[in-house]
PDB file of N, CA and C in Angstrom:
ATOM      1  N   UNK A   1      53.220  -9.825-220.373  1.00  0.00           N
ATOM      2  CA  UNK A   1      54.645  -9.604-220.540  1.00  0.00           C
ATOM      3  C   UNK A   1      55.300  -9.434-219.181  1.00  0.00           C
ATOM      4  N   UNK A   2      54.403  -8.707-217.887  1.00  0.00           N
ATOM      5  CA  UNK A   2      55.126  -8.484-216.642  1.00  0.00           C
ATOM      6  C   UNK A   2      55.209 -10.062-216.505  1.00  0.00           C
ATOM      7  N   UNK A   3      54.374 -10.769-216.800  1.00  0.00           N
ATOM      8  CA  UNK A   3      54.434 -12.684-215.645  1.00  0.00           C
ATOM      9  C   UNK A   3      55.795 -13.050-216.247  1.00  0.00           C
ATOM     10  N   UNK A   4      55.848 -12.941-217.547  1.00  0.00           N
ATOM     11  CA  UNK A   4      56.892 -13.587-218.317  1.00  0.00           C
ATOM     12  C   UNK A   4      58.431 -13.089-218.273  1.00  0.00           C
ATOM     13  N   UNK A   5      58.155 -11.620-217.582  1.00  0.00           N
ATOM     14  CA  UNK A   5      59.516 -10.844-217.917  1.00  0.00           C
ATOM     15  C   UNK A   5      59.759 -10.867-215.728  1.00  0.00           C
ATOM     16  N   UNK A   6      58.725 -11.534-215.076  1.00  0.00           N
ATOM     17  CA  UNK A   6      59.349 -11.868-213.635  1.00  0.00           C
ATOM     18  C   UNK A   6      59.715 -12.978-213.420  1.00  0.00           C
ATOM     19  N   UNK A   7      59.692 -14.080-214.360  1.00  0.00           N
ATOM     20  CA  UNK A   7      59.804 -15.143-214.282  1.00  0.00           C
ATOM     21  C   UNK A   7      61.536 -15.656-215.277  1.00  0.00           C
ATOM     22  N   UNK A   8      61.767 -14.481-216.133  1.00  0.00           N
ATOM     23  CA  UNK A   8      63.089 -14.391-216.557  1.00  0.00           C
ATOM     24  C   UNK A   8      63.575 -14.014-216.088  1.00  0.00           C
ATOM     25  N   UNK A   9      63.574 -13.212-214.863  1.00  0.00           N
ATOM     26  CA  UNK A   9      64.489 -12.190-214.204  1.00  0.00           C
ATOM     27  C   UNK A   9      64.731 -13.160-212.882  1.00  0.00           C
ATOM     28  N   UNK A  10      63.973 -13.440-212.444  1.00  0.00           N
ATOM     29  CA  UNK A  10      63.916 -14.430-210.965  1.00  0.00           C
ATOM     30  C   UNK A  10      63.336 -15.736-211.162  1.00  0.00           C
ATOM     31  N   UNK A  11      63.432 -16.941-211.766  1.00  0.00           N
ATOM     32  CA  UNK A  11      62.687 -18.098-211.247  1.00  0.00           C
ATOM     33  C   UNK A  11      62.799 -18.336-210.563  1.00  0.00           C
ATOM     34  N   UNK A  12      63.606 -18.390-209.325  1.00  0.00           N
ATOM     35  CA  UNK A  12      63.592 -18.894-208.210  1.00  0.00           C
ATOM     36  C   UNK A  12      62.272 -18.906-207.214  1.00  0.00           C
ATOM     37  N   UNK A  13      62.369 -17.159-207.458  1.00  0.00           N
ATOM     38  CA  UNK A  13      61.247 -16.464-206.123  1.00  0.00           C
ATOM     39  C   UNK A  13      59.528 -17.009-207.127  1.00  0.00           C
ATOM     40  N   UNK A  14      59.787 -17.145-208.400  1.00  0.00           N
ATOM     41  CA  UNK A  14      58.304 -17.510-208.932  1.00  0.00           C
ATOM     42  C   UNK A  14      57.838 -19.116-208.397  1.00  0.00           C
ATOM     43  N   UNK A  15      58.754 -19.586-208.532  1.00  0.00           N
ATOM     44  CA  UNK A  15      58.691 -21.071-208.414  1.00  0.00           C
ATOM     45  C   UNK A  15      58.430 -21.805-206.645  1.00  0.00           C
ATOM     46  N   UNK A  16      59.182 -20.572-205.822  1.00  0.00           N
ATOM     47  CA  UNK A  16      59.431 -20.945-204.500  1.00  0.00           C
ATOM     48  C   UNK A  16      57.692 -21.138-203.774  1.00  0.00           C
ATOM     49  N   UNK A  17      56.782 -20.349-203.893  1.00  0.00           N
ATOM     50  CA  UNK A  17      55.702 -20.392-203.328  1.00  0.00           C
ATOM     51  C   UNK A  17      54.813 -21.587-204.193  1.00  0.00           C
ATOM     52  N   UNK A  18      54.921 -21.802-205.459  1.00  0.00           N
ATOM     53  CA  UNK A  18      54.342 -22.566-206.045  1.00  0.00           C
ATOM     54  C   UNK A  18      54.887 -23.881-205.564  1.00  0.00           C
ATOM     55  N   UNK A  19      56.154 -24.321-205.058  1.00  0.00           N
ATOM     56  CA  UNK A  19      56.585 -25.328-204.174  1.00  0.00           C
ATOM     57  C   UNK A  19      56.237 -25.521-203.031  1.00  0.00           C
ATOM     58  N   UNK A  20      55.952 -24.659-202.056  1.00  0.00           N
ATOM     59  CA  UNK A  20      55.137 -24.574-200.752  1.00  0.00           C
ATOM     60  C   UNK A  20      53.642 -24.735-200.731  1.00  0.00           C
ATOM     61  N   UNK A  21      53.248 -24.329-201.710  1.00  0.00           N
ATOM     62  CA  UNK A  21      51.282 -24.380-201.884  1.00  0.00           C
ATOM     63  C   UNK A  21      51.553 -25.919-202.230  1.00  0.00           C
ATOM     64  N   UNK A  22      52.557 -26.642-203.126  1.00  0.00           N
ATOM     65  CA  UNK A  22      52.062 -28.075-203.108  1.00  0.00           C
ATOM     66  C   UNK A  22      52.345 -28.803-202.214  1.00  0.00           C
ATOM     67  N   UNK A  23      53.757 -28.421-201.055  1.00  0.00           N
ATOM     68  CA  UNK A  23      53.885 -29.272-200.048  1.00  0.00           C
ATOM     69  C   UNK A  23      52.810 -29.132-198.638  1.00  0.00           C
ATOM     70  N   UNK A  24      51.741 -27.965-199.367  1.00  0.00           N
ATOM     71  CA  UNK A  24      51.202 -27.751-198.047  1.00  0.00           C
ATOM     72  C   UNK A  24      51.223 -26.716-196.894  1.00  0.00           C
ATOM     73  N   UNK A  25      52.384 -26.128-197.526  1.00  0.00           N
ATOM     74  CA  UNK A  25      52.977 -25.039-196.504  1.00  0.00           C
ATOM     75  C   UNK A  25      52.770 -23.716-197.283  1.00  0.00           C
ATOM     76  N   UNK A  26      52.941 -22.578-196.294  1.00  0.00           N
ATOM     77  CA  UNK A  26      52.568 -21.174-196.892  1.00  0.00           C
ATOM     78  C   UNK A  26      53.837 -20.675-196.614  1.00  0.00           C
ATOM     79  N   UNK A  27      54.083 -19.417-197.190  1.00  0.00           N
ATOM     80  CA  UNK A  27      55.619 -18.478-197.722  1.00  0.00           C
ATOM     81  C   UNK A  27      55.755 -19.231-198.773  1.00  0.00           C
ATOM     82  N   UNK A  28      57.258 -19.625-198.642  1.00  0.00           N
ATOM     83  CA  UNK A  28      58.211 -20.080-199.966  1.00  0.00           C
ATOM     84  C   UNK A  28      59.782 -20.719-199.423  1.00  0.00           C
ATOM     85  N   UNK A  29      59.283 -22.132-200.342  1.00  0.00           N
ATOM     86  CA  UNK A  29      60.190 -22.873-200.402  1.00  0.00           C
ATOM     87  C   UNK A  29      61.707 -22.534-200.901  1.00  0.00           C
ATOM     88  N   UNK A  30      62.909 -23.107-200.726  1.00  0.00           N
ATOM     89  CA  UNK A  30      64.091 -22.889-201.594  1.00  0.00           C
ATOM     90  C   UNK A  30      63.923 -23.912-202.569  1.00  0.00           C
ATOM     91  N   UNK A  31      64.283 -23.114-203.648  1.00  0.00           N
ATOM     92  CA  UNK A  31      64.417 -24.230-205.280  1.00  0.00           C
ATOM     93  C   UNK A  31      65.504 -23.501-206.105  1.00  0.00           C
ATOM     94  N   UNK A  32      65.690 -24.297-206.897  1.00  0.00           N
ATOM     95  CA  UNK A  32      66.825 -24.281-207.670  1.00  0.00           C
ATOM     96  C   UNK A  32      66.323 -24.433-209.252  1.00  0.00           C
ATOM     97  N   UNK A  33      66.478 -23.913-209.447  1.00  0.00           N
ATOM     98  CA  UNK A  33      65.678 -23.443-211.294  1.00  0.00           C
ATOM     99  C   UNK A  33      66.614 -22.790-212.006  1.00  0.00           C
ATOM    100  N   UNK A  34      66.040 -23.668-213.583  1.00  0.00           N
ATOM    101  CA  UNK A  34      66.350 -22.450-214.892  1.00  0.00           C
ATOM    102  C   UNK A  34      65.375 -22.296-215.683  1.00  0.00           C
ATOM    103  N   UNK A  35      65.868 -21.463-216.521  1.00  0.00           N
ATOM    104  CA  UNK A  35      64.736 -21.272-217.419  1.00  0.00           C
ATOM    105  C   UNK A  35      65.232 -21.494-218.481  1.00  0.00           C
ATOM    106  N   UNK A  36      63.739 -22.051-219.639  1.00  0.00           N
ATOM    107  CA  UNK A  36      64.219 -23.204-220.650  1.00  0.00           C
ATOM    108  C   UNK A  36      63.700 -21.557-221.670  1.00  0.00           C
ATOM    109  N   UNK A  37      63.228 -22.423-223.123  1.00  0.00           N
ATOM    110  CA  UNK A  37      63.411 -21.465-224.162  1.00  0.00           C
ATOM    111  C   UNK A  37      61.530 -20.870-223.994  1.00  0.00           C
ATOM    112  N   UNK A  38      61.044 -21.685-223.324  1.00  0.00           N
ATOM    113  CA  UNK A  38      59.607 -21.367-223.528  1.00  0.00           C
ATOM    114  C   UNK A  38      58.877 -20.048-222.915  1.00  0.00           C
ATOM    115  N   UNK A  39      59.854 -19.308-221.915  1.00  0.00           N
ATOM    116  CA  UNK A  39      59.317 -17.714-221.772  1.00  0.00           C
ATOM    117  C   UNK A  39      60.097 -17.299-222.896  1.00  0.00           C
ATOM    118  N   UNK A  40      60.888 -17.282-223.407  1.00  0.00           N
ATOM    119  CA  UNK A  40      60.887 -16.724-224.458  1.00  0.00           C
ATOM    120  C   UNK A  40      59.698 -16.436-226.065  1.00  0.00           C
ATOM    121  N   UNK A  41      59.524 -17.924-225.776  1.00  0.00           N
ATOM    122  CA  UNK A  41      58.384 -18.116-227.131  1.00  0.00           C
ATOM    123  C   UNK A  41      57.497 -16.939-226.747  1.00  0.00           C
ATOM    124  N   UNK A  42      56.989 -16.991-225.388  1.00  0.00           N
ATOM    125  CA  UNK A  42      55.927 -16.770-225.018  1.00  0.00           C
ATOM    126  C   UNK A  42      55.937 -14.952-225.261  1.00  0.00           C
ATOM    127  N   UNK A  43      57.227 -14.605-224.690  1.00  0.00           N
ATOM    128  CA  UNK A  43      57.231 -12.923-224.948  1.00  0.00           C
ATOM    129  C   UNK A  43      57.099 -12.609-226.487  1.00  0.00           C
ATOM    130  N   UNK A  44      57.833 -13.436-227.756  1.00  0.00           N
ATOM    131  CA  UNK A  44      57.604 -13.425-228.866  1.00  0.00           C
ATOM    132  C   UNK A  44      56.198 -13.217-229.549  1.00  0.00           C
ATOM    133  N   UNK A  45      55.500 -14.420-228.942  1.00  0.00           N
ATOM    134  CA  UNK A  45      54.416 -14.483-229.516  1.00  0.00           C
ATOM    135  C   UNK A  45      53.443 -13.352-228.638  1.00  0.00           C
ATOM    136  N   UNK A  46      53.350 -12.369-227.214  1.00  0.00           N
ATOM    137  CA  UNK A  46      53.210 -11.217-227.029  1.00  0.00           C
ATOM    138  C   UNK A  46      53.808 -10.456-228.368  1.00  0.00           C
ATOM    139  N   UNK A  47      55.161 -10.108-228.679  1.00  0.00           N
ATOM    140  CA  UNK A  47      55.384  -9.002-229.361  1.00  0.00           C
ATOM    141  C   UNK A  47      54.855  -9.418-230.991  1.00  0.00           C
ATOM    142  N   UNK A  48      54.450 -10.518-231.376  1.00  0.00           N
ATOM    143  CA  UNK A  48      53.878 -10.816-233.044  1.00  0.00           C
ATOM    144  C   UNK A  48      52.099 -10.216-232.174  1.00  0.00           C
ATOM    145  N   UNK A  49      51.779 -10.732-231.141  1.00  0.00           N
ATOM    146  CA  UNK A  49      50.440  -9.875-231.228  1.00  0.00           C
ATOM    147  C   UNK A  49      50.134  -8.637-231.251  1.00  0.00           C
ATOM    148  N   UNK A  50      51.000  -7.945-230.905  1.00  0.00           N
ATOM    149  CA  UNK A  50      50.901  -6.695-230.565  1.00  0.00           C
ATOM    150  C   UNK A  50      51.530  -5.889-231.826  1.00  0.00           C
ATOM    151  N   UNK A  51      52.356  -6.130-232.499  1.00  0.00           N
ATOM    152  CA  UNK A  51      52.298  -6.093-234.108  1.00  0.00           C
ATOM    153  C   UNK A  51      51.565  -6.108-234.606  1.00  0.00           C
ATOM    154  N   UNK A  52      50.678  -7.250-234.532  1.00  0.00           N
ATOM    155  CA  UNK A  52      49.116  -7.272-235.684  1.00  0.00           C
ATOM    156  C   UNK A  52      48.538  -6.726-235.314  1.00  0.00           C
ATOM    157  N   UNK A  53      48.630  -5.869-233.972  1.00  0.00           N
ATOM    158  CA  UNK A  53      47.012  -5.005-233.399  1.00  0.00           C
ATOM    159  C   UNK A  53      47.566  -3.730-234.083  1.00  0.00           C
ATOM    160  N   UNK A  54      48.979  -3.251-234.012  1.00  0.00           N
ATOM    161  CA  UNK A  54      49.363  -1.987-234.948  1.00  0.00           C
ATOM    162  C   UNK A  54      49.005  -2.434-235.871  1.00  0.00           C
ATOM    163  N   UNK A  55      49.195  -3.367-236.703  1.00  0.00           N
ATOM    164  CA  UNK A  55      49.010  -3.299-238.145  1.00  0.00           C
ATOM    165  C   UNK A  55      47.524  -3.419-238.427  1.00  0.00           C
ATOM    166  N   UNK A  56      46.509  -4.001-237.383  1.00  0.00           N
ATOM    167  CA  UNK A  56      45.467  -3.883-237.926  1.00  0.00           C
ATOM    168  C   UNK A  56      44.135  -2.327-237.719  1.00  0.00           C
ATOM    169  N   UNK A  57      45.037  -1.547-236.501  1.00  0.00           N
ATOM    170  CA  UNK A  57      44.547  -0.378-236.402  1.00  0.00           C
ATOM    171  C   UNK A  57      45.209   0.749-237.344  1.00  0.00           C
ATOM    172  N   UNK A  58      46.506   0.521-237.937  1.00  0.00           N
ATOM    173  CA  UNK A  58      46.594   1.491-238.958  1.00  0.00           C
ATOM    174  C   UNK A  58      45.750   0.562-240.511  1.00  0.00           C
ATOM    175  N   UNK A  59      45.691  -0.616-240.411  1.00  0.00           N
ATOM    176  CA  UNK A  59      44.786  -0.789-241.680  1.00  0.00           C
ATOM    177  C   UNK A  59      43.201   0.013-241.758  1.00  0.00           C
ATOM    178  N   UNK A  60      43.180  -0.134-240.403  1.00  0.00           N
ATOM    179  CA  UNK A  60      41.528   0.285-240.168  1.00  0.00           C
ATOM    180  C   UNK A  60      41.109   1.548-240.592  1.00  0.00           C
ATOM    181  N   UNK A  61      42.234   2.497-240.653  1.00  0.00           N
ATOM    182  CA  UNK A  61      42.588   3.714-240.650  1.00  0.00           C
ATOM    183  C   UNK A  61      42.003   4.013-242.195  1.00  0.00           C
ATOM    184  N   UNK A  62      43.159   3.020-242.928  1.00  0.00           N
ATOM    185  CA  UNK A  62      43.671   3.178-244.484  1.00  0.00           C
ATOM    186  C   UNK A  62      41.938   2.694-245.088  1.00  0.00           C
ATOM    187  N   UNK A  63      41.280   1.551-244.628  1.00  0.00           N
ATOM    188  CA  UNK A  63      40.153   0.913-245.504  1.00  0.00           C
ATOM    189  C   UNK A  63      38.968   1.885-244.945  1.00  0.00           C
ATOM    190  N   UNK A  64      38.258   2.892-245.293  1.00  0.00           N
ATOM    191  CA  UNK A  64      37.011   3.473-244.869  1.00  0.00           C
ATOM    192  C   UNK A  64      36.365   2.863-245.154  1.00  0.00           C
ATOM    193  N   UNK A  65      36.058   1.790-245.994  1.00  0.00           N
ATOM    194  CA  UNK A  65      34.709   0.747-246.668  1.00  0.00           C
ATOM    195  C   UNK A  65      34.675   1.392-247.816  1.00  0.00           C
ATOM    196  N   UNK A  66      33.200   0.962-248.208  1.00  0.00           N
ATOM    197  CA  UNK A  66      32.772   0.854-249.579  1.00  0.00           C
ATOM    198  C   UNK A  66      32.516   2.000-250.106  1.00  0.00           C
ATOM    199  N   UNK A  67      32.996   2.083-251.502  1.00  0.00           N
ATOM    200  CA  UNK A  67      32.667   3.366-251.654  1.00  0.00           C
ATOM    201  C   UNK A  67      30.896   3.615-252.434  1.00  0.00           C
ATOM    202  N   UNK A  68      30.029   4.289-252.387  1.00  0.00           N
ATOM    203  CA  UNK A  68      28.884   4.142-252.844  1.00  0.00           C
ATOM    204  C   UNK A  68      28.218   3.550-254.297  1.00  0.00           C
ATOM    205  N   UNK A  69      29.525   3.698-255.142  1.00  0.00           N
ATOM    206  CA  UNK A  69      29.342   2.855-256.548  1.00  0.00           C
ATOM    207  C   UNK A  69      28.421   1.226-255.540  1.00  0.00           C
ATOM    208  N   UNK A  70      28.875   0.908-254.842  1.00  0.00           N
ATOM    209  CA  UNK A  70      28.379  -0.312-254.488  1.00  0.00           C
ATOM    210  C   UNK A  70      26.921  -0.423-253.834  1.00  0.00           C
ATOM    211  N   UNK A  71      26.434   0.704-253.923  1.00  0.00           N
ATOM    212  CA  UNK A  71      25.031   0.793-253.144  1.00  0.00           C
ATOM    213  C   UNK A  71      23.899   0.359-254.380  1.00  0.00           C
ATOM    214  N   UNK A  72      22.942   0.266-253.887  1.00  0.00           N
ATOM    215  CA  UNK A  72      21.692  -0.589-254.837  1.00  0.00           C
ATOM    216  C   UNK A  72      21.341   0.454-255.482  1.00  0.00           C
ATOM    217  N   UNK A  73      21.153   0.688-257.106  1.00  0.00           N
ATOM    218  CA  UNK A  73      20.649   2.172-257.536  1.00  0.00           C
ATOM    219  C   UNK A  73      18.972   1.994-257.201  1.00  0.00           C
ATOM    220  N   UNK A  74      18.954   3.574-257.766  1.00  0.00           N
ATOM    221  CA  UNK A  74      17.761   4.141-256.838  1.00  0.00           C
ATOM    222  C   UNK A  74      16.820   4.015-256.018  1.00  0.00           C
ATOM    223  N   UNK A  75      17.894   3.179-254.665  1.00  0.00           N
ATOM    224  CA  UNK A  75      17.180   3.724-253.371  1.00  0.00           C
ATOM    225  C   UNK A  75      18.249   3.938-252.646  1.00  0.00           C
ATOM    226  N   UNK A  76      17.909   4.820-251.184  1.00  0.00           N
ATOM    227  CA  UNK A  76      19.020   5.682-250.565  1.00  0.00           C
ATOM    228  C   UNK A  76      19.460   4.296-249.513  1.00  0.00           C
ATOM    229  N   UNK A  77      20.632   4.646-249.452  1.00  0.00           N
ATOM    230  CA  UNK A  77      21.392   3.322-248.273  1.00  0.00           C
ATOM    231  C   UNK A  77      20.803   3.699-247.484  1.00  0.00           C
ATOM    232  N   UNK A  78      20.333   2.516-246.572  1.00  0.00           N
ATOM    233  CA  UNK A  78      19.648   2.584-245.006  1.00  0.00           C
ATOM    234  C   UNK A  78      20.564   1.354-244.191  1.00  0.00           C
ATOM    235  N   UNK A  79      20.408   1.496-243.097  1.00  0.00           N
ATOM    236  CA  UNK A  79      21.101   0.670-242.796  1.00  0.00           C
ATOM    237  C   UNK A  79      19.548  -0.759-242.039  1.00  0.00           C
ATOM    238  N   UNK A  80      20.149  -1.628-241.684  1.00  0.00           N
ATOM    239  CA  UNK A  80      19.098  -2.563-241.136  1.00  0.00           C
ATOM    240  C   UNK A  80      18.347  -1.640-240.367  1.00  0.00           C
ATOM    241  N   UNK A  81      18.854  -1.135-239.080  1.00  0.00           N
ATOM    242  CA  UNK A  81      18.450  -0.370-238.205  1.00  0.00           C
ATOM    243  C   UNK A  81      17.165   0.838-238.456  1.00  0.00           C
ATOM    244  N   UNK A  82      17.432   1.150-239.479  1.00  0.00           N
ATOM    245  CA  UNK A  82      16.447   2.283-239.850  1.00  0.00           C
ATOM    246  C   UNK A  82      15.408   1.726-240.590  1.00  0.00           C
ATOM    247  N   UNK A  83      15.782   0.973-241.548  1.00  0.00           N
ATOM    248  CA  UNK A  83      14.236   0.250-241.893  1.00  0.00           C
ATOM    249  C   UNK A  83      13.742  -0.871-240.514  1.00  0.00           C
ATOM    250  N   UNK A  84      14.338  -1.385-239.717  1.00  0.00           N
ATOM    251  CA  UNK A  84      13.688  -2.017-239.045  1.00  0.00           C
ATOM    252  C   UNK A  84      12.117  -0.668-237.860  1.00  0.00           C
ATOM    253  N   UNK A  85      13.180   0.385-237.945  1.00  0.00           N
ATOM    254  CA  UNK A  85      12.273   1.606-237.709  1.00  0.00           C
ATOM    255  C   UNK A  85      11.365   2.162-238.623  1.00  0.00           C
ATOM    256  N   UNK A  86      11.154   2.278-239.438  1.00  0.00           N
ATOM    257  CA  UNK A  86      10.705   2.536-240.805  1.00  0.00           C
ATOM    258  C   UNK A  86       9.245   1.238-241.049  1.00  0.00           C
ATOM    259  N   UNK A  87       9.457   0.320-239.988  1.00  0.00           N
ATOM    260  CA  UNK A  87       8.366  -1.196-240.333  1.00  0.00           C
ATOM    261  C   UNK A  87       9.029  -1.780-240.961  1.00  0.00           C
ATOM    262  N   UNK A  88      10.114  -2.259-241.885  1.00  0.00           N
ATOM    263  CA  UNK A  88      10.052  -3.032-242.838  1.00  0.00           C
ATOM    264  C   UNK A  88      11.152  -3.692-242.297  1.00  0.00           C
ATOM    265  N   UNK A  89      11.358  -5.457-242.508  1.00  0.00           N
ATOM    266  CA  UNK A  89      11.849  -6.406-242.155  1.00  0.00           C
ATOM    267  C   UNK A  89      13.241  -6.749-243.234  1.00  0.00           C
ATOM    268  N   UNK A  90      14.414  -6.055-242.886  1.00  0.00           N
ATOM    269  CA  UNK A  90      15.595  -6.811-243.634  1.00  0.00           C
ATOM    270  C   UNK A  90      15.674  -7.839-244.086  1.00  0.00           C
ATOM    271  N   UNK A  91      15.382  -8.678-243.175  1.00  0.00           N
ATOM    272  CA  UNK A  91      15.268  -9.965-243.336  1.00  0.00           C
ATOM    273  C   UNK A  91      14.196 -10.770-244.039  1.00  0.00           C
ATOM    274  N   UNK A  92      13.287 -10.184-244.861  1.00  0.00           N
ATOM    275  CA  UNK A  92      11.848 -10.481-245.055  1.00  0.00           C
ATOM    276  C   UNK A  92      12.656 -10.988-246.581  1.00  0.00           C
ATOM    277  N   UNK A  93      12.095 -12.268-247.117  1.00  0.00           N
ATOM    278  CA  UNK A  93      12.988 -12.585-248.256  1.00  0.00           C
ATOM    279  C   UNK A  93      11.452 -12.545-249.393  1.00  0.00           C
ATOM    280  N   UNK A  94      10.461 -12.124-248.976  1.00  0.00           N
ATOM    281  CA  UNK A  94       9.123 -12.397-249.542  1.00  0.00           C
ATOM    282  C   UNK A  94       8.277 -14.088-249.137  1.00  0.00           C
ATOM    283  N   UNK A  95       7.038 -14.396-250.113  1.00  0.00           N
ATOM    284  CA  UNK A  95       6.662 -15.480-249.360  1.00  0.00           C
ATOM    285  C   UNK A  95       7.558 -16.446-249.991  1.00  0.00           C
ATOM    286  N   UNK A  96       7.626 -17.868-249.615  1.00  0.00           N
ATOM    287  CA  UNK A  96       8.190 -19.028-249.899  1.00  0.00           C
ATOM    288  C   UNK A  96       7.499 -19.350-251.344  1.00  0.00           C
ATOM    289  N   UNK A  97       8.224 -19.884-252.274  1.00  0.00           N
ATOM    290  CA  UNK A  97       7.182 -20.568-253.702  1.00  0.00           C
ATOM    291  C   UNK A  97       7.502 -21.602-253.000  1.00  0.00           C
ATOM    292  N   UNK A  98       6.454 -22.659-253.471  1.00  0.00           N
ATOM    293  CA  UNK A  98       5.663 -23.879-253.549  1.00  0.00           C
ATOM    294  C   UNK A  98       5.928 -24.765-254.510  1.00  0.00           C
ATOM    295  N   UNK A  99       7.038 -26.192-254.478  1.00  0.00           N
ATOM    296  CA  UNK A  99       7.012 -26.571-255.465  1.00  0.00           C
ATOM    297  C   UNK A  99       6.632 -27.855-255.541  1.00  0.00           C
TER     298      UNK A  99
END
């Protein structure tokens, strides 16, 4: 938002060194500039991201997950981690059948 909100305020001085690095020369050139609609988009689409990061840290808030109705009956939730400590392979689907 600072690149976008120095570049609305002054194009001139943004543009002037980027004219000198291509002619070869160091400081800054004089230019004559405007600015079109596209820093605008650009701060927009900053402020729609930064919206969805509120909206997705107060969702995060609101959803704790699952509630235990969803756990496998009688055995205790483990997570991968602890049976992989425990010896036993999450991932172990049993042997392959043969057909």
């Amino acid at each position: 938002i600072a690149s976008v909100s120095r570049v609305l305020l002054d194009p001139d001085s943004v543009l002037g060194p980027i004219a000198a690095q291509a002619a070869g020369r160091t400081g800054s050139l004089e230019t004559s500039s405007h600015v079109s609609g596209w820093p605008w988009v650009a701060i927009l689409g900053f402020a729609l991201a930064a919206l969805a990061l509120v909206g997705l840290a107060r969702a995060r808030r609101a959803a704790r997950g699952l509630s235990p109705r969803y756990d496998a009956p009688g055995r205790p939730p483990q997570s991968d981690w602890d049976q992989l400590s425990a010896g036993e392979d999450p991932t172990d689907v049993g042997p392959a059948q043969q057909t």
